[in-house]
mmCIF file of C-alpha atoms and ligand atoms in Angstrom:
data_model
loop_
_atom_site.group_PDB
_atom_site.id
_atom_site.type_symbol
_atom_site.label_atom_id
_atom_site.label_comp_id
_atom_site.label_asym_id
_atom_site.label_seq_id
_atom_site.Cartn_x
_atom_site.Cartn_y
_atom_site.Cartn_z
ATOM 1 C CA UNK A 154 -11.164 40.933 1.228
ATOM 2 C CA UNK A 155 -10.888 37.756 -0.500
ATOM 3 C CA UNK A 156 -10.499 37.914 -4.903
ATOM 4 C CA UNK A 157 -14.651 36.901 -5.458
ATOM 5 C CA UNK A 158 -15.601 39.473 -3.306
ATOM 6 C CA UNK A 159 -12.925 42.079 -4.727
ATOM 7 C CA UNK A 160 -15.012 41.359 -8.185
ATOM 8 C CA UNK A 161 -17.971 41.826 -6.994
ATOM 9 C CA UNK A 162 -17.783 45.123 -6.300
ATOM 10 C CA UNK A 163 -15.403 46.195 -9.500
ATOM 11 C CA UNK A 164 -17.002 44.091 -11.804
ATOM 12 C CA UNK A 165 -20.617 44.564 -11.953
ATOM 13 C CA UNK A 166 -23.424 42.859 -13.459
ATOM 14 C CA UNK A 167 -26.059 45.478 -14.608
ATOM 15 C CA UNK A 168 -29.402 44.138 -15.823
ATOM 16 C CA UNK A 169 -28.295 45.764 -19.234
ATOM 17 C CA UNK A 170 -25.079 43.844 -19.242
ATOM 18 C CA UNK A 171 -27.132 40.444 -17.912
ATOM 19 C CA UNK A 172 -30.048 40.576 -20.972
ATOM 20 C CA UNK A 173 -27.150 41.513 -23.573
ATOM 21 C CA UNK A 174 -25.625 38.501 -22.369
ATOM 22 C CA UNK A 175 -28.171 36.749 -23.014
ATOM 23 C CA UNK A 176 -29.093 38.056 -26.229
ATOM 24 C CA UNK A 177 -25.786 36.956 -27.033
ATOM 25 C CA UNK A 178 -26.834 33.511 -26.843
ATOM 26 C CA UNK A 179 -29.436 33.865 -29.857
ATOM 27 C CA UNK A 180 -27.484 35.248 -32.721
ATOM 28 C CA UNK A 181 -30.402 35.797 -34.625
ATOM 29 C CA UNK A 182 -31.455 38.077 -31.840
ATOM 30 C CA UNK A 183 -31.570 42.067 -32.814
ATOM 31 C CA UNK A 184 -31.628 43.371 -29.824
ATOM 32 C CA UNK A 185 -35.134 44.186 -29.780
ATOM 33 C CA UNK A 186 -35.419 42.664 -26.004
ATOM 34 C CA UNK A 187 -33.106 44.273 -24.652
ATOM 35 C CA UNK A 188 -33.933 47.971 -25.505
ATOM 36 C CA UNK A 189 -37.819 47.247 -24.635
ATOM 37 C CA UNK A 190 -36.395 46.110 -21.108
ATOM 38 C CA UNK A 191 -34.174 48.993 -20.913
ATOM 39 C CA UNK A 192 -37.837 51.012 -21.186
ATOM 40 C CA UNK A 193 -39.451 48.856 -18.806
ATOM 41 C CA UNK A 194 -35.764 49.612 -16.269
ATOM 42 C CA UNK A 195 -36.301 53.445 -16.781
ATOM 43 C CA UNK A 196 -40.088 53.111 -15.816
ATOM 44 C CA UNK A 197 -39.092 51.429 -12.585
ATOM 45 C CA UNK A 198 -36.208 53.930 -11.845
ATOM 46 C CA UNK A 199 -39.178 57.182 -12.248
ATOM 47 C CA UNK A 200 -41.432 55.125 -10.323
ATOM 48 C CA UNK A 201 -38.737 54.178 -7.531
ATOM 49 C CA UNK A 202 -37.928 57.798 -7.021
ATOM 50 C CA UNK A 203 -41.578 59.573 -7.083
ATOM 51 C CA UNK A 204 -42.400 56.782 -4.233
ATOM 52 C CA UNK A 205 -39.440 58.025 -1.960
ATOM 53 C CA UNK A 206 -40.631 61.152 -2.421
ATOM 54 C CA UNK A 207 -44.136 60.746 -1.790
ATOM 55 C CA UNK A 208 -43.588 61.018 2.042
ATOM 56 C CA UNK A 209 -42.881 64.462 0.754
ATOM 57 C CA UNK A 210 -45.468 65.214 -1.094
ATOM 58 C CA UNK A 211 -47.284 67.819 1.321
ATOM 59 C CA UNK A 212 -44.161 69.317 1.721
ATOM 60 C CA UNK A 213 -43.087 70.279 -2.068
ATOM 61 C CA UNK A 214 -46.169 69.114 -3.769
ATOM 62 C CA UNK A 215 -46.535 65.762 -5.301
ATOM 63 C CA UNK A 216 -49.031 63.397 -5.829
ATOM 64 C CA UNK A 217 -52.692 64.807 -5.678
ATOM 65 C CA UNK A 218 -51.286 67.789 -4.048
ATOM 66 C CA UNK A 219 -51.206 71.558 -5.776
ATOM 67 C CA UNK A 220 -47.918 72.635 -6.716
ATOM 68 C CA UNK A 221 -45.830 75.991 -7.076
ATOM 69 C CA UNK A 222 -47.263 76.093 -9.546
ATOM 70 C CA UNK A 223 -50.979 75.805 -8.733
ATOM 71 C CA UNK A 224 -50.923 72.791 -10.742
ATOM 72 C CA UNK A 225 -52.613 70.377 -9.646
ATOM 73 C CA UNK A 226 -50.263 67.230 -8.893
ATOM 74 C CA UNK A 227 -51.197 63.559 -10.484
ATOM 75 C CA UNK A 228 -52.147 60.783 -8.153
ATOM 76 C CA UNK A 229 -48.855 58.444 -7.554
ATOM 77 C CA UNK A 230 -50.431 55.464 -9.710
ATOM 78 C CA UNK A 231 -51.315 57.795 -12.457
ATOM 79 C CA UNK A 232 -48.270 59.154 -12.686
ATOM 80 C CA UNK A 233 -46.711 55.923 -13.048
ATOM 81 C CA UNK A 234 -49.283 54.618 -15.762
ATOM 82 C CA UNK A 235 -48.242 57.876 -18.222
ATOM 83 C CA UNK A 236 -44.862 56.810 -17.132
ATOM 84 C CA UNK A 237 -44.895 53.438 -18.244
ATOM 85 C CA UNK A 238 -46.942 53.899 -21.480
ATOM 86 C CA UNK A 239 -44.607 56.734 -22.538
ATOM 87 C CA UNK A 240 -41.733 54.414 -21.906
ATOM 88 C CA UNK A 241 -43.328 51.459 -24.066
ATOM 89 C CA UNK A 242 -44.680 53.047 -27.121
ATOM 90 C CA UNK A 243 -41.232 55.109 -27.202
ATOM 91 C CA UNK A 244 -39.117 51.772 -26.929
ATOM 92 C CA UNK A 245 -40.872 51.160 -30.546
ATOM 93 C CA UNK A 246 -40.804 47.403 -29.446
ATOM 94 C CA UNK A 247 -44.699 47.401 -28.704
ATOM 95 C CA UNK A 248 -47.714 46.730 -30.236
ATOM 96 C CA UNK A 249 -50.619 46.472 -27.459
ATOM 97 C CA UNK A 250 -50.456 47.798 -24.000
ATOM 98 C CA UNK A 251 -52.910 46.678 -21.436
ATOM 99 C CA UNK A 252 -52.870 48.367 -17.732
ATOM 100 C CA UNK A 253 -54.478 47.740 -14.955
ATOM 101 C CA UNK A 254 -55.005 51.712 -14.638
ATOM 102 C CA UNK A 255 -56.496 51.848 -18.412
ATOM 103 C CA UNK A 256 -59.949 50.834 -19.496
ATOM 104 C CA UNK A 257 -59.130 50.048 -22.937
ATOM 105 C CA UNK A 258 -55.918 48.336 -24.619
ATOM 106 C CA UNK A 259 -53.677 50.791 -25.756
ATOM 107 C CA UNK A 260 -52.878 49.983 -29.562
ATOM 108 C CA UNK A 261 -49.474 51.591 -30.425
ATOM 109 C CA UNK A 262 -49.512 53.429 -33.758
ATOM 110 C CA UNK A 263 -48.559 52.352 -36.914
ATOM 111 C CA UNK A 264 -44.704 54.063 -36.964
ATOM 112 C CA UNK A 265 -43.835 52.491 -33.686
ATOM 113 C CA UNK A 266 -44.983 49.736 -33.329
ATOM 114 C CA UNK A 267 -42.699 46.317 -32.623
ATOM 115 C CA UNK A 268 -42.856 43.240 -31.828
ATOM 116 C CA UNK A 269 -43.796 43.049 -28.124
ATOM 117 C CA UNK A 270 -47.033 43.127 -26.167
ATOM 118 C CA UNK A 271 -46.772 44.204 -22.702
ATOM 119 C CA UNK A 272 -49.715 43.686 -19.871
ATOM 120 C CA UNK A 273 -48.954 45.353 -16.308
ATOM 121 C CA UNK A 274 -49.942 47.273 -13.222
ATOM 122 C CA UNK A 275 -47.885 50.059 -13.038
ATOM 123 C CA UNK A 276 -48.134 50.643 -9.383
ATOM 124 C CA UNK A 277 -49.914 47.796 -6.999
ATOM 125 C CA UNK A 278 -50.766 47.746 -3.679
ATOM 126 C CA UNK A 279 -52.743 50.729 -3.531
ATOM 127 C CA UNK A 280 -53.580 50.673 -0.169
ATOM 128 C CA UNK A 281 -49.935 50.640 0.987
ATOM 129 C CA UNK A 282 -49.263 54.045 -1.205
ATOM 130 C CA UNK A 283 -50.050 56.555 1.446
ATOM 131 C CA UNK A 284 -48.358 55.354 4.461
ATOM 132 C CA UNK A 285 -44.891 53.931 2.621
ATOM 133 C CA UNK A 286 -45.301 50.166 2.609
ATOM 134 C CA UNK A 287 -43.768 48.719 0.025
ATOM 135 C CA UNK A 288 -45.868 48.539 -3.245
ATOM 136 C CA UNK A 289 -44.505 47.512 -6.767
ATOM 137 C CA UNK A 290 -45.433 46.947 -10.340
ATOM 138 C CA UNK A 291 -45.694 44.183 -12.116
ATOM 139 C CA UNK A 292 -45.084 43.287 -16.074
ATOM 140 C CA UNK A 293 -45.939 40.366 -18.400
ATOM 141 C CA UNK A 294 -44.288 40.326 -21.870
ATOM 142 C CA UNK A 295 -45.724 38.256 -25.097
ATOM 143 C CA UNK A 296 -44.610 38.494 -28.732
ATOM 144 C CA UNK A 297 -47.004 39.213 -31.523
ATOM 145 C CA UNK A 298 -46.635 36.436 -33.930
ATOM 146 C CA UNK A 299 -47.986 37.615 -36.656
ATOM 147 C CA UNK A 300 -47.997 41.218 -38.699
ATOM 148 C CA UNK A 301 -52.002 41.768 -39.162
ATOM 149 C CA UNK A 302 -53.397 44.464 -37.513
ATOM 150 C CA UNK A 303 -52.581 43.793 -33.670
ATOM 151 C CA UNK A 304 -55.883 42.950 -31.781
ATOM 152 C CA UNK A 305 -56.815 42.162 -27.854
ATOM 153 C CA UNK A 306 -56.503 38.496 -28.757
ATOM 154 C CA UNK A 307 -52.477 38.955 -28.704
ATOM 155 C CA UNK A 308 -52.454 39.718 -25.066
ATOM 156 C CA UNK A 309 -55.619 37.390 -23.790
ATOM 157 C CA UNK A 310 -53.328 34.655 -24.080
ATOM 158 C CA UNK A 311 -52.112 32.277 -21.233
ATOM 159 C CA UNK A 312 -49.733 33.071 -18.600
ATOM 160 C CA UNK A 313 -47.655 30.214 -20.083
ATOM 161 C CA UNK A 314 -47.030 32.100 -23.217
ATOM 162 C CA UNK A 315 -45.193 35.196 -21.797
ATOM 163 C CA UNK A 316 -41.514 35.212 -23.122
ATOM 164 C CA UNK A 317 -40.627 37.646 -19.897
ATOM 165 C CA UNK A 318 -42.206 38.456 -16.990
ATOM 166 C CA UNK A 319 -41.182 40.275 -13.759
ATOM 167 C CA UNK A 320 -41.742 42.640 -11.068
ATOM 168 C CA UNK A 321 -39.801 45.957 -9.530
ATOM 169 C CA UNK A 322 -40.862 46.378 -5.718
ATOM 170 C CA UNK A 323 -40.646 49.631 -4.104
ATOM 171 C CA UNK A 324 -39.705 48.783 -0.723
ATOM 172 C CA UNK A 325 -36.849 49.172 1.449
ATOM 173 C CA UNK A 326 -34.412 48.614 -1.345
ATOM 174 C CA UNK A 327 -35.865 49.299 -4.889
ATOM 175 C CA UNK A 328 -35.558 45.150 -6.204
ATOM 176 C CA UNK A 329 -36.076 44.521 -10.275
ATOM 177 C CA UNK A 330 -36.724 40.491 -10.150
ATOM 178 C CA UNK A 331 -36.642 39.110 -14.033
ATOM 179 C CA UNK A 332 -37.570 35.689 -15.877
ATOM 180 C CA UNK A 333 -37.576 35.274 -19.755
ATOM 181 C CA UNK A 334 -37.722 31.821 -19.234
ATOM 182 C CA UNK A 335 -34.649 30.736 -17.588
ATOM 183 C CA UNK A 336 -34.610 30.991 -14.429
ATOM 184 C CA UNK A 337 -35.440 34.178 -11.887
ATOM 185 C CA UNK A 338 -32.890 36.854 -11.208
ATOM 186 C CA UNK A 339 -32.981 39.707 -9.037
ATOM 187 C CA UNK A 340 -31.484 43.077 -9.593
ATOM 188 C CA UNK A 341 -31.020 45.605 -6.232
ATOM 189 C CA UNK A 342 -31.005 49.590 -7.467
ATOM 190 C CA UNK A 343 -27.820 50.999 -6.575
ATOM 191 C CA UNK A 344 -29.456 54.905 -6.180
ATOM 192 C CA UNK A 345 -25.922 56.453 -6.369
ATOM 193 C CA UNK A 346 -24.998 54.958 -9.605
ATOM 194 C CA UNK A 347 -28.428 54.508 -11.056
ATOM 195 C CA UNK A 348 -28.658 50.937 -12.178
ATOM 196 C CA UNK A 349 -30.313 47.749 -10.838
ATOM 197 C CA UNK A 350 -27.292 45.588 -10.330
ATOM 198 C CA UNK A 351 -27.577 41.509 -10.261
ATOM 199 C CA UNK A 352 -27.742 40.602 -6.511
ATOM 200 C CA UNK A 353 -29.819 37.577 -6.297
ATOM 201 C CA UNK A 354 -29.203 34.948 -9.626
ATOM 202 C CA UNK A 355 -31.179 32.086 -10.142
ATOM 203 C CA UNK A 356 -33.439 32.461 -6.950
ATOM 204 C CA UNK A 357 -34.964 29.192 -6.065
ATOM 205 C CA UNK A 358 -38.115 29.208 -3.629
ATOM 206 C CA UNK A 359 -37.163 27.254 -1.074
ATOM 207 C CA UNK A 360 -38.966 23.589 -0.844
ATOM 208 C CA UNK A 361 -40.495 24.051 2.908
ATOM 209 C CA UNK A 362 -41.622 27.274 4.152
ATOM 210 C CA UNK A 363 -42.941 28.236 7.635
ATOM 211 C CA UNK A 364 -45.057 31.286 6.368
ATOM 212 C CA UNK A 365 -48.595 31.660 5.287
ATOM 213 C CA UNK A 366 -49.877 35.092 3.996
ATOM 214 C CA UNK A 367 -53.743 35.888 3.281
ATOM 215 C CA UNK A 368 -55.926 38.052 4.383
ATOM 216 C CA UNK A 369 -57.681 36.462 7.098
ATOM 217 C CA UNK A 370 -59.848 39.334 7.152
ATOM 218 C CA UNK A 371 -62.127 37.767 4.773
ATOM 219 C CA UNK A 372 -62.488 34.213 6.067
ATOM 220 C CA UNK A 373 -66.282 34.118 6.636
ATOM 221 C CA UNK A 374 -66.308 34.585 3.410
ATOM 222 C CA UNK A 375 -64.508 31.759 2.157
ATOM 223 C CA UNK A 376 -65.323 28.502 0.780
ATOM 224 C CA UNK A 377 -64.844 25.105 3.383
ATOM 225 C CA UNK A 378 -61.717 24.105 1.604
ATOM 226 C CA UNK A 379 -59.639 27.437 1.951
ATOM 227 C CA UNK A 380 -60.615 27.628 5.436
ATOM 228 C CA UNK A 381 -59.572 23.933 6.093
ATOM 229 C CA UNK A 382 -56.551 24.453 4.492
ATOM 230 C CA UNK A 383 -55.834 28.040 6.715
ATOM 231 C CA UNK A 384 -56.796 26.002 9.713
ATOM 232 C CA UNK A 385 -54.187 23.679 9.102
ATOM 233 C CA UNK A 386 -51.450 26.242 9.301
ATOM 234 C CA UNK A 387 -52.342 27.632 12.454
ATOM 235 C CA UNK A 388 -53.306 24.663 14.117
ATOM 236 C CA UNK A 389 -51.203 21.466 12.625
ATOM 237 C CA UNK A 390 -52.759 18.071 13.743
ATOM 238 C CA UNK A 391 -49.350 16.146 12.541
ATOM 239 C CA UNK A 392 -47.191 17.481 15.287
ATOM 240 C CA UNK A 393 -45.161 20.074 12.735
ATOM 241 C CA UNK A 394 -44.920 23.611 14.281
ATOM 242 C CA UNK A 395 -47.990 26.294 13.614
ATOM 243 C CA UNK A 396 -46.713 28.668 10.260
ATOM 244 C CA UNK A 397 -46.076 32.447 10.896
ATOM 245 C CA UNK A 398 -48.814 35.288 9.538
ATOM 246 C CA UNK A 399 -47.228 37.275 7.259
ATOM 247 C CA UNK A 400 -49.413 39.964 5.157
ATOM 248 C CA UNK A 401 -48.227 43.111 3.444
ATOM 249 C CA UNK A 402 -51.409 43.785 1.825
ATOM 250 C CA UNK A 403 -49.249 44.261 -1.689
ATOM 251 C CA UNK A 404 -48.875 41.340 -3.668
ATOM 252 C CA UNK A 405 -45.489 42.159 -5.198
ATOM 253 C CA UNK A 406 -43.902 42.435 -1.533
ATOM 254 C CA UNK A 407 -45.610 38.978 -0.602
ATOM 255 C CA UNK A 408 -44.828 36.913 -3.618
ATOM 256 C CA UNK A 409 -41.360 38.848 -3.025
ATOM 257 C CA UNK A 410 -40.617 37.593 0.486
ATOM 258 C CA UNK A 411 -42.381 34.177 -0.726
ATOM 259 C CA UNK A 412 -39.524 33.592 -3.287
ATOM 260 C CA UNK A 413 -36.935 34.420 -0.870
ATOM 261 C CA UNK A 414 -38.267 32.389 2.113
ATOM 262 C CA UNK A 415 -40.619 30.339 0.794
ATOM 263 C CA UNK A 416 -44.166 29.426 2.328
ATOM 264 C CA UNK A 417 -47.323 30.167 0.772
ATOM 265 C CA UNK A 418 -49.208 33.573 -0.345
ATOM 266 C CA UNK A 419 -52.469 33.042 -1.381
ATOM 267 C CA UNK A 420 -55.964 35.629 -2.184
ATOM 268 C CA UNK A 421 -58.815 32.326 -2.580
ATOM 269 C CA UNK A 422 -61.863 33.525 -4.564
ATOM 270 C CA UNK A 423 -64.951 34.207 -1.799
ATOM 271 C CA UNK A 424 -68.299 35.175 -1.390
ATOM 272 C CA UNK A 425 -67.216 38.670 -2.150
ATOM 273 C CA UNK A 426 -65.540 38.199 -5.099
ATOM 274 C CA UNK A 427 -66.038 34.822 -6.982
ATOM 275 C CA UNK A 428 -63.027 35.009 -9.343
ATOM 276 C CA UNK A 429 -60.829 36.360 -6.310
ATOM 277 C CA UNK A 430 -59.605 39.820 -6.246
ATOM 278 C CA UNK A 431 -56.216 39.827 -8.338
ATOM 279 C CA UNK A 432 -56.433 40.527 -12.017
ATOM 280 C CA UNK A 433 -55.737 37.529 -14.135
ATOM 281 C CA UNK A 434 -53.854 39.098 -16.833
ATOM 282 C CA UNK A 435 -51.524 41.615 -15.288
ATOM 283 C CA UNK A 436 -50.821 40.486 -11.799
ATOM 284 C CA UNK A 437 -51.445 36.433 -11.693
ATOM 285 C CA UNK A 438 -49.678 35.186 -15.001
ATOM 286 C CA UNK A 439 -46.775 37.446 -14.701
ATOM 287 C CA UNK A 440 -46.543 36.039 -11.287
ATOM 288 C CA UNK A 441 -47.007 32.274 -12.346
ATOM 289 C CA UNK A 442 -44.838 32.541 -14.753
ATOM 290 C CA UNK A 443 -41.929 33.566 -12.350
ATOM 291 C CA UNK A 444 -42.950 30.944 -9.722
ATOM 292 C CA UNK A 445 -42.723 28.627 -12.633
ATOM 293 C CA UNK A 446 -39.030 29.540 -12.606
ATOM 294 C CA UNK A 447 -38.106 29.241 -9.716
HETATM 295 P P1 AHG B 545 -54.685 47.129 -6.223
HETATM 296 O O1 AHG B 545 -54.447 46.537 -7.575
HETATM 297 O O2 AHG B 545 -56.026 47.791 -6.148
HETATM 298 O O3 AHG B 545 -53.578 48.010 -5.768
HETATM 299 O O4 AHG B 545 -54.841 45.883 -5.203
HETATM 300 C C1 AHG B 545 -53.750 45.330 -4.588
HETATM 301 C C2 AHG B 545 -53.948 43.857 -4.573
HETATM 302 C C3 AHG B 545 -52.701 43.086 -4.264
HETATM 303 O O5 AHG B 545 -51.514 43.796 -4.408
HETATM 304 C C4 AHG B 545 -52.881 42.620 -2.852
HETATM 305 O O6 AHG B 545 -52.372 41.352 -2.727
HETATM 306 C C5 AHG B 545 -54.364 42.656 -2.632
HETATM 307 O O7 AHG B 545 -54.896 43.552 -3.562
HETATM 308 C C6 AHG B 545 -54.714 43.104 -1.253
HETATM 309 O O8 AHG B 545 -56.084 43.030 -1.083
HETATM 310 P P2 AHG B 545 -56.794 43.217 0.354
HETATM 311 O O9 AHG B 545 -56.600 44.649 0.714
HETATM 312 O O10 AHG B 545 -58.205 42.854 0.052
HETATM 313 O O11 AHG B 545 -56.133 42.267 1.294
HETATM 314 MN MN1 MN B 546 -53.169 45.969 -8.938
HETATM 315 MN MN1 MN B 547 -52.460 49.574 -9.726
#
């Protein structure tokens, strides 16, 4: 084994170790980051290990099932909603909460509160839950700049104006990918020591791609550009090769493999739903803002 690949394996680079490094670089910084991501880490660990258990669910009784108990059993994405919340308000580094499971924002109270304002959907790709596709959740970070009473109006703020963003997908391997502005880093679980380990720095989407991912399912209903556009990938008139089909169905595993292999994912507004199906706030900017980076 040659001496770089020797370090790799002694000397690892734990998401924990990677943000205090970069902490470091702000000495101003108190740290404040760091333990709400170390929140956001354990949230994706509980998630990560209820969906490899799911497939057991009928068998020991999880999700929507009764237990021992005669309890009944909360639904997988519920689960990870009180999950996630718990983690957040207890980090005492948040303010406002918004989830794609909640109704209303959740306003932290008074005693722990902090500086951060987290939107995310603890557990997307719903349709994928049940038959163990991978699914994920996704998180969007801003910073309340100012110490009024917090309000809605410090989340409904542009995509742009995250300082972090991310996603953890629940797939084959359990994958944490990070920005806070510098670039996009990926982080593979290692399940017998417990922590998301750096795997894939700086990930770059590559320039040209030969995939395009949508769900074709719902092209009558879309408008003549989108389907001129989808034409063109199956059937190139400039002599270039026809793209590959690729749809998971969960947006976190096809803006994953998208990053990694480049190509386009794409869910166009239609007939059916004018503003497109994926929510704005908690699945597009976080998303943006890592395609931004990378
Ligand atoms: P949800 O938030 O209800 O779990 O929806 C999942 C999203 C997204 O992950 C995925 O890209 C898209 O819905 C799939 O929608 P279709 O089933 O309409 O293709
Ligand atoms: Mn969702
Ligand atoms: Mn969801």
């Amino acid at each position: 084994m040659d001496h770089a690949a020797d370090a790799h394996r002694t000397d690892l680079m734990t998401i924990t170790r990677f943000v205090l490094n970069e902490q470091s670089k702000y000495p101003e910084s108190r740290g404040d980051f760091t333990i709400l991501l170390s929140h956001i880490v354990l949230g994706c660990k509980f998630v990560c290990s209820a969906v490899n258990k799911a497939g057991l669910a009928k068998l020991i009784g999880l999700a929507g099932e009764t237990n021992i108990q005669g309890e009944e059993q909360k639904k997988l994405d519920v689960l990870s909603n009180d999950v996630f919340v718990n983690a957040l308000v207890s980090s005492g580094r948040t303010s406002v909460l918004v989830s794609e499971e909640d109704e209303e924002a959740t306003f932290v109270e008074p005693s722990k509160r902090g500086k951060y304002c987290v939107v995310f959907d603890p557990l997307d790709g719903s349709s994928n839950i049940d038959c163990g596709v991978s699914i994920g959740t996704i998180f969007g970070i801003y910073t309340l700049d100012h110490t009024d009473e917090p309000t809605t109006a410090d989340v409904l703020k542009p995509g742009n104006e995250m300082v972090a963003a991310g996603y953890c997908m629940y797939g084959s391997s359990c994958m944490l990918v990070l920005s806070t502005g510098t670039g996009v880093h990926g982080f593979t679980l290692d399940p017998s020591l417990g922590e998301f380990i750096l795997t894939h720095p700086d990930i770059k989407i590559p320039n040209k791609g030969n995939i395009y991912s949508v769900n074709e399912g719902n092209a009558q209903n879309w408008d003549g550009p989108t389907t001129k556009y989808v034409e063109k990938c199956k059937f190139p008139k400039d002599g270039s090769p026809a793209k590959s089909l690729r749809y998971v169905g969960s947006m976190v595993a096809d803006v994953h493999r998208t990053l990694l292999y480049g190509g386009i994912f794409l869910y166009p507004a239609d007939k059916k739903s004018p503003n497109g199906k994926l929510r704005v706030l908690y699945e597009v900017f976080p998303m943006s803002f890592l395609m931004e980076q990378a």
